[in-house]
Coordinates of C-alpha atoms in Angstrom, one line a residue:
X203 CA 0.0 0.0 0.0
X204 CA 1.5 3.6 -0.9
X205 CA 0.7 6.5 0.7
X206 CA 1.8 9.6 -0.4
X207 CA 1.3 13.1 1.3
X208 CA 2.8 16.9 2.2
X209 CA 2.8 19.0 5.7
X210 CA 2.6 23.0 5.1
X211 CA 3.6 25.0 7.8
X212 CA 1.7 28.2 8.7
X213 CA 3.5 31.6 7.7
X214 CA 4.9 33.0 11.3
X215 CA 4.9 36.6 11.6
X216 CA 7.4 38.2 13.5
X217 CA 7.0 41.2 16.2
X218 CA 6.0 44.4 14.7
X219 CA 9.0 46.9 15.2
X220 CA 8.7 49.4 16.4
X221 CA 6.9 48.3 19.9
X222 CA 5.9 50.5 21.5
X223 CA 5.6 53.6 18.7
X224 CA 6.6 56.7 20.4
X225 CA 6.2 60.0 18.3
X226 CA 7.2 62.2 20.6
X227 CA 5.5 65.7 20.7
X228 CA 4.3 68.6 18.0
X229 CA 2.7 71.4 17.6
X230 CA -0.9 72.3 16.8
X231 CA -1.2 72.5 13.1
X232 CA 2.5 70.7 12.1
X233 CA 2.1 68.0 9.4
X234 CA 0.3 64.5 11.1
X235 CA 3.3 62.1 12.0
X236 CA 3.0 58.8 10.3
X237 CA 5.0 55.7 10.9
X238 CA 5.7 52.5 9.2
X239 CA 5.5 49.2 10.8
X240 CA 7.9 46.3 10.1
X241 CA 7.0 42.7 10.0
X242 CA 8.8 39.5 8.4
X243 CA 7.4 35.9 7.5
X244 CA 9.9 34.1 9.7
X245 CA 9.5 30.6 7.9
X246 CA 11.6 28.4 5.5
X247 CA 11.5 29.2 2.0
X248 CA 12.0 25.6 1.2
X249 CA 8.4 25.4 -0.7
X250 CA 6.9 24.0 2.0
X251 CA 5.7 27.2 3.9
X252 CA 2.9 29.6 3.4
X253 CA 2.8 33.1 2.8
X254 CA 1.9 35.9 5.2
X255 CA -1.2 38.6 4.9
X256 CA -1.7 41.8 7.4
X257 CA -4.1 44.8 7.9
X258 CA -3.9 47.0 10.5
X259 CA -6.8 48.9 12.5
X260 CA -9.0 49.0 15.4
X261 CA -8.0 52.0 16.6
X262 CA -8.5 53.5 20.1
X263 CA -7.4 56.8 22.2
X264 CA -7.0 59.2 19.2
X265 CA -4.8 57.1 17.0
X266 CA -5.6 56.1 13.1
X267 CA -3.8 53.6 11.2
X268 CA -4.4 52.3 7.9
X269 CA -2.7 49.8 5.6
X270 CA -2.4 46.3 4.3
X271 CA 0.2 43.8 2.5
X272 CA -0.8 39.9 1.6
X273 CA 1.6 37.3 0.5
X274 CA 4.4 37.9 2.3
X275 CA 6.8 35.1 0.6
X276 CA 8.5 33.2 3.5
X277 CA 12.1 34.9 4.7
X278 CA 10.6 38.3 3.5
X279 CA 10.2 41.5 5.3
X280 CA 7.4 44.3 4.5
X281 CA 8.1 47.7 6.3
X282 CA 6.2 50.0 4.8
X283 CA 2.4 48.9 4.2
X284 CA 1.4 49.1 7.9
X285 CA 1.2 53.0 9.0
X286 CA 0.3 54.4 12.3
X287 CA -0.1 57.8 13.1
X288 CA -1.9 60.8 14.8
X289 CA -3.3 64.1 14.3
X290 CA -2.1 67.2 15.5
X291 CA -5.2 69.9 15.2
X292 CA -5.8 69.9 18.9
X293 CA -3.4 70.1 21.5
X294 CA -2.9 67.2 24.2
X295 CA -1.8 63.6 24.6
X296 CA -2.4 60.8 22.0
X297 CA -1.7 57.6 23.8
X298 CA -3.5 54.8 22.0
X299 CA -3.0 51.3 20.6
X300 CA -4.4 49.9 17.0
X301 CA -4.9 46.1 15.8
X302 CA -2.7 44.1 13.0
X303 CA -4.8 41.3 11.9
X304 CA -2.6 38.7 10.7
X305 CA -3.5 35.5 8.1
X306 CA -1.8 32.4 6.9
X307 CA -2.0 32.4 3.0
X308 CA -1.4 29.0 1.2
X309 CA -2.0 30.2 -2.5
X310 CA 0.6 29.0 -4.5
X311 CA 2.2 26.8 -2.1
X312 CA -0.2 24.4 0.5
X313 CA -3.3 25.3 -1.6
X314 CA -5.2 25.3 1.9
X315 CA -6.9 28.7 1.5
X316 CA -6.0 31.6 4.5
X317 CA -5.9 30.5 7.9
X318 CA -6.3 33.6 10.4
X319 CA -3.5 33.7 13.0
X320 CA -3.1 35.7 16.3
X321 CA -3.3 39.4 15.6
X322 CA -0.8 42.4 17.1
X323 CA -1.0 45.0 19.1
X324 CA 0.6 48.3 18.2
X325 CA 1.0 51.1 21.5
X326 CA 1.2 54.5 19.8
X327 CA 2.3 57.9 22.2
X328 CA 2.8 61.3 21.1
X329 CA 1.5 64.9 22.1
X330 CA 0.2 68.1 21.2
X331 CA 0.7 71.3 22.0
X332 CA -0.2 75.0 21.4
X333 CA 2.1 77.5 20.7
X334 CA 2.5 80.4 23.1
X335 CA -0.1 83.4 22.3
X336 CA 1.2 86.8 23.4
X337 CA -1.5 89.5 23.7
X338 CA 0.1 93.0 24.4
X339 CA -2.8 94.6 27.4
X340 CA -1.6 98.4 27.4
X341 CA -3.4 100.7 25.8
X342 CA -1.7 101.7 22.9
X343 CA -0.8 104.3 20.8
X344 CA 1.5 105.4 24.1
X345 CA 1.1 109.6 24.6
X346 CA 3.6 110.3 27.2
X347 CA 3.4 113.5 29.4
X348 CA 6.2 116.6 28.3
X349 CA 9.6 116.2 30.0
X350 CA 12.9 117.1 30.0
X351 CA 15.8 116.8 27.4
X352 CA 18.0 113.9 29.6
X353 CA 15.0 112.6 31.5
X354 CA 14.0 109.4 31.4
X355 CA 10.8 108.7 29.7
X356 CA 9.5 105.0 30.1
X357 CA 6.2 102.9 30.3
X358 CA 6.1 99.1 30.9
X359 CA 4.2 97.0 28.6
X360 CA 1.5 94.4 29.6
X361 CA 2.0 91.5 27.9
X362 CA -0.2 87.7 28.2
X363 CA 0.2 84.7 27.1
X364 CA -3.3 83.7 26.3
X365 CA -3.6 80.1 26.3
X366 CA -5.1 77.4 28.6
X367 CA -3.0 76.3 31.7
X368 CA -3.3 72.7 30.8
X369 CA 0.5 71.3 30.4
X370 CA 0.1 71.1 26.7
X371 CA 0.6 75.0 26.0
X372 CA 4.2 76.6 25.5
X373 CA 5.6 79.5 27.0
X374 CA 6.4 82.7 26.0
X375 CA 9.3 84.9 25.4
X376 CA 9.4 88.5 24.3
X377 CA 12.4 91.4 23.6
X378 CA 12.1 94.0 21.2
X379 CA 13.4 93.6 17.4
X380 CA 13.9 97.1 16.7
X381 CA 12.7 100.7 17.0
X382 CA 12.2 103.5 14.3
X383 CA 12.3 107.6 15.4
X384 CA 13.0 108.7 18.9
X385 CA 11.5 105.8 20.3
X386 CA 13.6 103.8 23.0
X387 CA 12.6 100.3 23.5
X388 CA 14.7 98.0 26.2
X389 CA 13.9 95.1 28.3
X390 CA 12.8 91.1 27.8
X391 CA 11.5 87.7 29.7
X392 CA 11.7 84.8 29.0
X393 CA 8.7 81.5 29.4
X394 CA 6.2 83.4 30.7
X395 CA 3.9 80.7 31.4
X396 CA 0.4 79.7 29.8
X397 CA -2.5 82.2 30.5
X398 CA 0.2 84.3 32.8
X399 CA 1.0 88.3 32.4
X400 CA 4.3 90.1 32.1
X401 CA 3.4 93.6 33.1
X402 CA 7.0 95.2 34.4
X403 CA 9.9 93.8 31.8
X404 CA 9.5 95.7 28.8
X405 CA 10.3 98.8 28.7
X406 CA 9.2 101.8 25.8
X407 CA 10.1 105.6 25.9
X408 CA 11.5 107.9 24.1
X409 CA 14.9 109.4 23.3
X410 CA 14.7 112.9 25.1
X411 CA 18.1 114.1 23.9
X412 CA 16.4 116.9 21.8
X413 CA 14.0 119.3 22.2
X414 CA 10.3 119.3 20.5
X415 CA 7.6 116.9 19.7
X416 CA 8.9 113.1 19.7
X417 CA 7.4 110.3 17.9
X418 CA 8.6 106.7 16.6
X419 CA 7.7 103.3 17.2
X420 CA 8.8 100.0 18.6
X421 CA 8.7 96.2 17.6
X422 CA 8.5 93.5 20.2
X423 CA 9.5 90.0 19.0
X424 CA 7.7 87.3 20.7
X425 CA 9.1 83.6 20.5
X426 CA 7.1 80.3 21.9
X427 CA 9.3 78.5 24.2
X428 CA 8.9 74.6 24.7
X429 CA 11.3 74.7 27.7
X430 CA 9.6 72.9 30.1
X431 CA 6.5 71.8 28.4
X432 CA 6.9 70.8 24.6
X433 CA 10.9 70.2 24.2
X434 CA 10.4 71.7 20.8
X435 CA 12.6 74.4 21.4
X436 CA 11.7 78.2 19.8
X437 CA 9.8 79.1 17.5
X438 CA 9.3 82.6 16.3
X439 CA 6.0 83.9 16.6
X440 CA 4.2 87.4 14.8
X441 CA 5.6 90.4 16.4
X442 CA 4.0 93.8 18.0
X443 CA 4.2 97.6 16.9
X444 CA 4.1 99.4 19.6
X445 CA 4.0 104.0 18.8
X446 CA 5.1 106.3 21.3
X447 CA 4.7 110.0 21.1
X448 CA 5.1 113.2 23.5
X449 CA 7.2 116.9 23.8
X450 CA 10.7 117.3 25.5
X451 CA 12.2 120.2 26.5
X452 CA 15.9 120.8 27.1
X453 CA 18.0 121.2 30.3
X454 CA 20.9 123.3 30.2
X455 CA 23.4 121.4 29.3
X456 CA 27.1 122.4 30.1
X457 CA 30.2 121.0 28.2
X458 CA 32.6 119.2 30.2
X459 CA 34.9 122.0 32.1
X460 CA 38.3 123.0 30.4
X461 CA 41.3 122.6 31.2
X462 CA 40.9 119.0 32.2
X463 CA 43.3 118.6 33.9
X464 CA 44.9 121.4 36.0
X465 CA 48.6 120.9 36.4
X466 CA 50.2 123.4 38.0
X467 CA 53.6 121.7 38.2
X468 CA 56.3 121.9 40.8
X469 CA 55.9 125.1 42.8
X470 CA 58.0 125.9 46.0
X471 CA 56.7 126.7 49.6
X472 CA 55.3 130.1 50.0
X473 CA 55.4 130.5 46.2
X474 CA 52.3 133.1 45.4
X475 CA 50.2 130.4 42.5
X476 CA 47.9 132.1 39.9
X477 CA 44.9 130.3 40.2
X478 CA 43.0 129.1 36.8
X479 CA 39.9 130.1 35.7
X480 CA 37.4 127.1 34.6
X481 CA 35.9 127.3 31.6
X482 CA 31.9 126.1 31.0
X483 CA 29.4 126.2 28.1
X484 CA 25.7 126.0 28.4
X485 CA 25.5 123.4 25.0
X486 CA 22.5 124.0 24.1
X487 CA 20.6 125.9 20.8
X488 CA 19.2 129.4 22.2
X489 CA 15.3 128.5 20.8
X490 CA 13.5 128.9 23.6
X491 CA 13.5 125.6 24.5
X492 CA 16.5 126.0 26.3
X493 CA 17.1 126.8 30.2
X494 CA 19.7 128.8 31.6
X495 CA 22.7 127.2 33.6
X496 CA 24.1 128.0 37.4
X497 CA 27.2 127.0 38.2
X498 CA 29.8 126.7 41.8
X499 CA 32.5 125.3 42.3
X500 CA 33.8 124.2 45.7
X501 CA 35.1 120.9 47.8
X502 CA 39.1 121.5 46.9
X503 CA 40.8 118.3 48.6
X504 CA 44.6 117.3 49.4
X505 CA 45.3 121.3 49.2
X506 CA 43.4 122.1 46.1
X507 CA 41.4 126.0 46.7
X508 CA 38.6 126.2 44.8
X509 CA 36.0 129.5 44.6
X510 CA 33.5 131.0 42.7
X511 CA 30.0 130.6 40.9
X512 CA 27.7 132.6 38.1
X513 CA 23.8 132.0 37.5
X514 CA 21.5 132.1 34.4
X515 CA 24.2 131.3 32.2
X516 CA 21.9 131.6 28.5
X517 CA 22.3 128.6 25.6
X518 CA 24.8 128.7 23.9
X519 CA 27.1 131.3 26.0
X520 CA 30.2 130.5 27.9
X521 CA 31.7 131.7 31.2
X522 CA 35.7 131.4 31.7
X523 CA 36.3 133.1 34.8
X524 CA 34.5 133.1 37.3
X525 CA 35.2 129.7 38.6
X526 CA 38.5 129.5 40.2
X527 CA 41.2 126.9 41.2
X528 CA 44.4 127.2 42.9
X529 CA 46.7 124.9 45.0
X530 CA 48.1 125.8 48.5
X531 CA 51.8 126.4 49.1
X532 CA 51.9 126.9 52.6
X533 CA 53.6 123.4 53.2
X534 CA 55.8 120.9 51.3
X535 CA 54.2 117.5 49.5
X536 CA 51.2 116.8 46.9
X537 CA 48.8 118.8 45.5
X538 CA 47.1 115.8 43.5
X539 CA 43.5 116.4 44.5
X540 CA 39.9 117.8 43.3
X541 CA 37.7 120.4 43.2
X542 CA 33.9 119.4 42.5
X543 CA 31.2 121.9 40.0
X544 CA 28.0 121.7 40.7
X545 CA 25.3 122.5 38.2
X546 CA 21.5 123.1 38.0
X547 CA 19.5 124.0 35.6
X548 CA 17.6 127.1 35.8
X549 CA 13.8 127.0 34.1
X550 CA 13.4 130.2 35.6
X551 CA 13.3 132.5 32.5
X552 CA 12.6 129.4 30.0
X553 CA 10.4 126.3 30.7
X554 CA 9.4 127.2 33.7
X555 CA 10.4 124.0 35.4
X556 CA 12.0 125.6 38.2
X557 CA 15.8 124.4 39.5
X558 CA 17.1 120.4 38.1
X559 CA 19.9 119.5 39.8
X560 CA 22.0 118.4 37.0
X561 CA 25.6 115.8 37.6
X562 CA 28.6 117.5 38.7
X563 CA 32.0 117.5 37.2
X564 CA 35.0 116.9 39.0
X565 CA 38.1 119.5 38.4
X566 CA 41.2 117.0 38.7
X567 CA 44.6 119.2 40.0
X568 CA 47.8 118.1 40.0
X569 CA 50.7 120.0 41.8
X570 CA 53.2 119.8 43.9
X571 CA 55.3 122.2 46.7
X572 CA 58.9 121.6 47.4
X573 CA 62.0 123.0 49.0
X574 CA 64.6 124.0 47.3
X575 CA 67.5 122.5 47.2
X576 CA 70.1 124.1 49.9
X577 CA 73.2 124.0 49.5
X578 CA 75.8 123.4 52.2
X579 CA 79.1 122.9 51.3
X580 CA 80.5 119.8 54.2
X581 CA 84.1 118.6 55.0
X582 CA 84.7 114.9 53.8
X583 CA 88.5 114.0 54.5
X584 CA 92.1 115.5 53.7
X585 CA 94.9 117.2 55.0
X586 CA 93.0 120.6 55.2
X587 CA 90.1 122.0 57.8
X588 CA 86.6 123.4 56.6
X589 CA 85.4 126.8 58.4
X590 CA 82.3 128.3 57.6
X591 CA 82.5 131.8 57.9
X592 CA 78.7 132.5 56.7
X593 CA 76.1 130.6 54.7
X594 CA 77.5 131.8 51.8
X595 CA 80.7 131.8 52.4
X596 CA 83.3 128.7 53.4
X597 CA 86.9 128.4 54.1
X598 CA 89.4 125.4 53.5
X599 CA 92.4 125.8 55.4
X600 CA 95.5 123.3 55.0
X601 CA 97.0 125.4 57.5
X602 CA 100.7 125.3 57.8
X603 CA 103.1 122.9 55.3
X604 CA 106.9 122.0 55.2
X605 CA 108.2 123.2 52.6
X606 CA 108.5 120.7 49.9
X607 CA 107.0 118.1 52.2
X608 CA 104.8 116.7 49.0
X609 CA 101.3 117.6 47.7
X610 CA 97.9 117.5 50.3
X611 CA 94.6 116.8 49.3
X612 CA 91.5 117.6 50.4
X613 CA 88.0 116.4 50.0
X614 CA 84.4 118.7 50.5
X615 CA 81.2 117.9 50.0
X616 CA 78.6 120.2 47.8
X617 CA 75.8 119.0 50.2
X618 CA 71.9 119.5 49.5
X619 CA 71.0 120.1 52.6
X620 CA 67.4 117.6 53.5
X621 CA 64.4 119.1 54.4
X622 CA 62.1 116.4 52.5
X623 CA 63.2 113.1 51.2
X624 CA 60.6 113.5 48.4
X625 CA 59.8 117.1 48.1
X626 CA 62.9 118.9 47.3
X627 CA 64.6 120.2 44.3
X628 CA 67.8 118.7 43.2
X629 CA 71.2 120.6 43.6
X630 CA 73.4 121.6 40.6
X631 CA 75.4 124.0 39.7
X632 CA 78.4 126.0 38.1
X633 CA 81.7 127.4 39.6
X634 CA 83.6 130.0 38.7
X635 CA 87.3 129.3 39.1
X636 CA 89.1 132.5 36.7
X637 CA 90.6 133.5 40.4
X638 CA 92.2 130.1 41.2
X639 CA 96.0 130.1 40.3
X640 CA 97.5 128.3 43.4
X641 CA 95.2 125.3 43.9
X642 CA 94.7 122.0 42.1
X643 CA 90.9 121.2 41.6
X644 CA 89.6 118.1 40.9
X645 CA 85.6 117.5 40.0
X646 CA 84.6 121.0 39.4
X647 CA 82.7 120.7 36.8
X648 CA 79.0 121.8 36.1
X649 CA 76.5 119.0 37.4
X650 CA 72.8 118.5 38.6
X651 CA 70.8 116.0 39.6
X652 CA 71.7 115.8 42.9
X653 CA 69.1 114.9 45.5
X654 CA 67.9 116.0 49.7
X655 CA 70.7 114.1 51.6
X656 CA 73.5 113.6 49.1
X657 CA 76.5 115.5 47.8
X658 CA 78.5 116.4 45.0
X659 CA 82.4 116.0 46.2
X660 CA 85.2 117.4 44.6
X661 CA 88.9 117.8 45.8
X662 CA 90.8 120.7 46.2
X663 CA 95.3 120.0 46.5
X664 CA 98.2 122.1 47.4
X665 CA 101.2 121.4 46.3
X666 CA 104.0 122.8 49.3
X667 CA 106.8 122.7 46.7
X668 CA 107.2 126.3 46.5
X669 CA 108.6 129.4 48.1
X670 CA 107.8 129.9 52.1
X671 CA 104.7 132.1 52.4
X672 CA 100.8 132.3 52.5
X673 CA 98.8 131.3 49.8
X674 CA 94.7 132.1 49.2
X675 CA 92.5 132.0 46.0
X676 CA 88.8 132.2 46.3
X677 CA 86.5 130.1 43.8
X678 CA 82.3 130.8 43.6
X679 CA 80.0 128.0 43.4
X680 CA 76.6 129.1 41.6
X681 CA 74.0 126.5 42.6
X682 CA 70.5 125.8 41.2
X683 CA 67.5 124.3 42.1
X684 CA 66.0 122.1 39.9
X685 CA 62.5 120.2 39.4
X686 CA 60.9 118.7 36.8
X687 CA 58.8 122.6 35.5
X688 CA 61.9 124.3 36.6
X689 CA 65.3 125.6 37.4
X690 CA 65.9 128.3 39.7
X691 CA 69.2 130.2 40.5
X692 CA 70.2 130.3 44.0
X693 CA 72.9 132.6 45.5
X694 CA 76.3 132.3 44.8
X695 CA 78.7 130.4 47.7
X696 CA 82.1 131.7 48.3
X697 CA 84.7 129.1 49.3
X698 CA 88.1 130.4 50.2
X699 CA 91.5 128.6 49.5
X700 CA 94.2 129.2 51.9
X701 CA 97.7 127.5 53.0
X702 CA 101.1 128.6 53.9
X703 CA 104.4 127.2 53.7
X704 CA 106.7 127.2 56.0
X705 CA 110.6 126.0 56.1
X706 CA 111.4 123.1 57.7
X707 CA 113.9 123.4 60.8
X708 CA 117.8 122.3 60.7
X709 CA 118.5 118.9 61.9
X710 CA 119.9 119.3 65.5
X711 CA 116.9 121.6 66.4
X712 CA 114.9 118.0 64.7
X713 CA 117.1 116.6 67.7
X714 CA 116.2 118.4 70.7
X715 CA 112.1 118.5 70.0
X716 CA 112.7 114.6 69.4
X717 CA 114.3 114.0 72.8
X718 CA 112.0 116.5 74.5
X719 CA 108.8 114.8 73.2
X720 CA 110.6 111.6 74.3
X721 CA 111.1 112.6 78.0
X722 CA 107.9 113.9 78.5
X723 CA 106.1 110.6 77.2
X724 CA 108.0 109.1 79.6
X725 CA 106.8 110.7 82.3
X726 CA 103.0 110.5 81.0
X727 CA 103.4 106.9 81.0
X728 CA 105.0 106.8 85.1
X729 CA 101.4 108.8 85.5
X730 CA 99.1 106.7 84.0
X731 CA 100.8 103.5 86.0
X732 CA 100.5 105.1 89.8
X733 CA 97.3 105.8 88.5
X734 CA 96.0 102.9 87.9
X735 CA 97.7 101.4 90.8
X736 CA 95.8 103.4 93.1
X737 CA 92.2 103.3 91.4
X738 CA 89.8 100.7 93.7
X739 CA 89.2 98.6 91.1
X740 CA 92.8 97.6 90.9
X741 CA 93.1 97.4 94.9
X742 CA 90.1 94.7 94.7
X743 CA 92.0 92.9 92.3
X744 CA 94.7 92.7 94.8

């Protein structure tokens, strides 16, 4: 008996990918997201397996899903006939599920007609949400009331974001674009939340820097802002003109003061300073919209003098003198320091407006008082004595020489005298030597630079091989004070030259003043020992 047969097997369809389908979130109004499903026919294609039919459908919770494929061949994949999706014309969440209905086929293979096998489901998730929705509350055009040139002329704007409070609304940021005329615009926020107000961040006014009637116009940008809600980032939404209008009239307006600033230099104690007369303009065109300007000036610190004032100063006019500045020279050190302007505008004669307080100026002064340098003329070493006769006048003595005994030197000091480590002059100076004939000078030269405390030296020799007698010269030293504005002449110092020479005595009267100097530091020394021999200390010793 033969028996002859075949066994089929059923197509087998895979998982759907994805599982679960996650769109994510939109906004209201974007395109509706779609998605295609992929399925294979996990069987043998050995001719002995049947092929693989789907629909999809049976949709709940806001989803559709459409789409169909039959005669999936065994081994093969189909991933794009099955779509799921959502629509986005209202704003919230779309959490739903749809059906794939799922069939064995066995035309052209079993030739058992369609056998219906377990169907999928598909979880779908997205949301929806609204874009922010700015509404601008204030009342607009904005009329302002008149002001000032210089004053500051603002209004906050009211702003909402009009949409419902129910998590699937975005939030709202605003700054302005732009403005056109004498409008000012300034200020932003940022994710001002759904159906909240903004009524204190932006900011319109208008340029008051000139006078008359002042118009132009603002544009605020507004931008919904998923931050927080959506994730969607920014999006750029319609913006808002905003025009703003009103009248300004001008404060006096003075130019900065002149000179700027005051150096009066190095000055010396006691010196009678010029003071400078400060210089102001009232800036401002003479059209009768224009107030007058008052002026003082006052608050002089670290020895700065300051004096003087003027009132109703008209537009356009200038005053150079009656505002005065000095320094004091009654003591040495700095004059770095400041005197302070102050200024008000008058609307006495003009607008009316009465007295504005307007900002000050600060006067910077920069000065300084010294000594001068004084010269001293000091003894440093040498075979020679230094007298001083009078403050200008000096005498360097080498007193009495053997003849021919060799040349002395002498060394003095050209001393600037201290008074003030910082604040005094430097010493230099010239000399005048046309009366020196019987001296040998070293360093005499012209020099400067030297400061309180320290000394020019220069060396004055002899030279004793000449005839027996008395010889003098006189030289003049011409000193000068010196600072970095100026150099000042001081009085001339007189210093006198002077040495004799005398002949040495014969060599047995050498002899006797030997021996006789001998003998009586003889005896000196006997003194000194009974001396000591008697004081107590040396008795305790014993």
């Amino acid at each position: 008996l033969s028996i002859t047969g075949a066994a089929y097997r059923y197509a087998n369809p895979t998982a759907h990918t994805p599982e679960p389908v996650a769109f994510g979130n939109f906004h209201v109004g974007d395109t509706n997201p779609m998605m295609a499903l992929s399925m294979t026919n996990n069987v043998l294609a050995d001719g002995f397996s049947e092929a693989l039919n789907a629909s999809i459908g049976g949709v709940a919770g806001g989803i559709f899903a459409n789409g169909s494929f039959s005669l999936l061949a065994p081994g093969a994949t189909n991933n794009t006939s099955l779509l799921v999706g959502f629509s986005t014309s209202m704003a919230g969440s779309h959490n739903g599920t749809a059906s794939i209905f799922l069939q064995s086929d066995g035309t052209g293979s079993s030739g058992l007609g369609i056998t219906n096998l377990a169907s999928q489901i598909v979880n779908v998730s997205g949301a929806v949400y609204r874009y922010a929705a700015p509404v601008v509350n204030t009342p607009l055009p904005v009329a302002f009331a008149n002001s000032h040139v210089g004053d500051f002329v603002s209004q906050a704007l009211s702003v909402t974001n009009n949409v419902p409070n129910d998590t699937f609304s975005e939030r709202l940021d605003a700054s302005f674009t732009g403005s056109t005329g004498n409008a000012t615009a300034s200020g932003l926020f940022a994710l001002l939340g759904a159906g909240a107000t903004n009524n204190s961040s932006l900011l319109v006014g208008l340029d008051t820097s000139m006078a008359g009637f002042r118009s132009g116009s603002a544009t605020i940008g507004f931008i919904s802002n998923g931050n927080g809600t959506s994730g969607l980032g920014t999006t750029a939404l319609p913006g808002q003109t905003v025009n703003v209008s009103g009248n300004v009239y001008r404060y006096a307006n003075p130019t900065a003061h002149t000179p700027e600033p005051i150096a009066f230099g190095v000055v010396h104690i006691g010196d009678a300073v010029s003071t400078v007369g400060v210089s102001l303009t009232n800036n401002v065109p003479a059209d009768g919209f224009s107030e007058s300007l008052n002026a003082t000036i006052g608050g002089g610190t670290n020895g700065v003098t300051a004096s003087g004032s003027f009132t109703h100063l008209a537009p356009g006019a200038t005053n150079n003198s009656s505002l005065q500045v000095g320094i004091n020279t009654a003591t040495a050190g700095s004059r770095n320091g400041t005197a302070t302007i102050g200024l008000i505008s008058d609307g006495a004669s003009s607008s009316g407006l009465g007295l504005t307080t307007l900002p000050s100026q600060t006067v910077n002064v920069t000065g300084q008082v010294n000594f001068y340098a004084d010269p001293v003329i000091i003894f440093r070493s040498g075979s020679a004595s230094l007298i001083m006769n009078s403050a200008t006048n000096y005498t360097l003595d080498f007193g009495q020489l053997a003849q021919n005994s060799g040349t002395y030197a002498a060394m003095v000091g050209l001393l600037n005298l201290l008074h003030d480590a910082t604040y005094q002059d430097t010493l230099g100076g010239t000399f005048d030597l046309s009366m020196v004939s019987n001296f040998l000078l070293t360093g005499f030269n012209t020099f400067a630079g030297v400061t309180s405390g320290t000394s020019h030296d220069v060396s004055v020799g002899f030279d004793s091989n000449r005839a027996a007698g008395t010889y003098s010269n006189s030289l003049f030293f011409n000193p000068t004070s010196g600072n970095t504005s100026s150099t000042t002449n001081l009085g001339a110092i007189q210093l006198n030259l002077q040495a004799q020479v005398v002949v040495v005595p014969e060599p047995s009267t050498w002899g006797m003043i030997v021996s006789g100097t001998l003998v009586l530091l003889a005896c000196q020394r006997s003194r000194r020992r009974v001396s000591a021999l008697s004081s107590p200390a040396r008795k305790r010793r014993a």
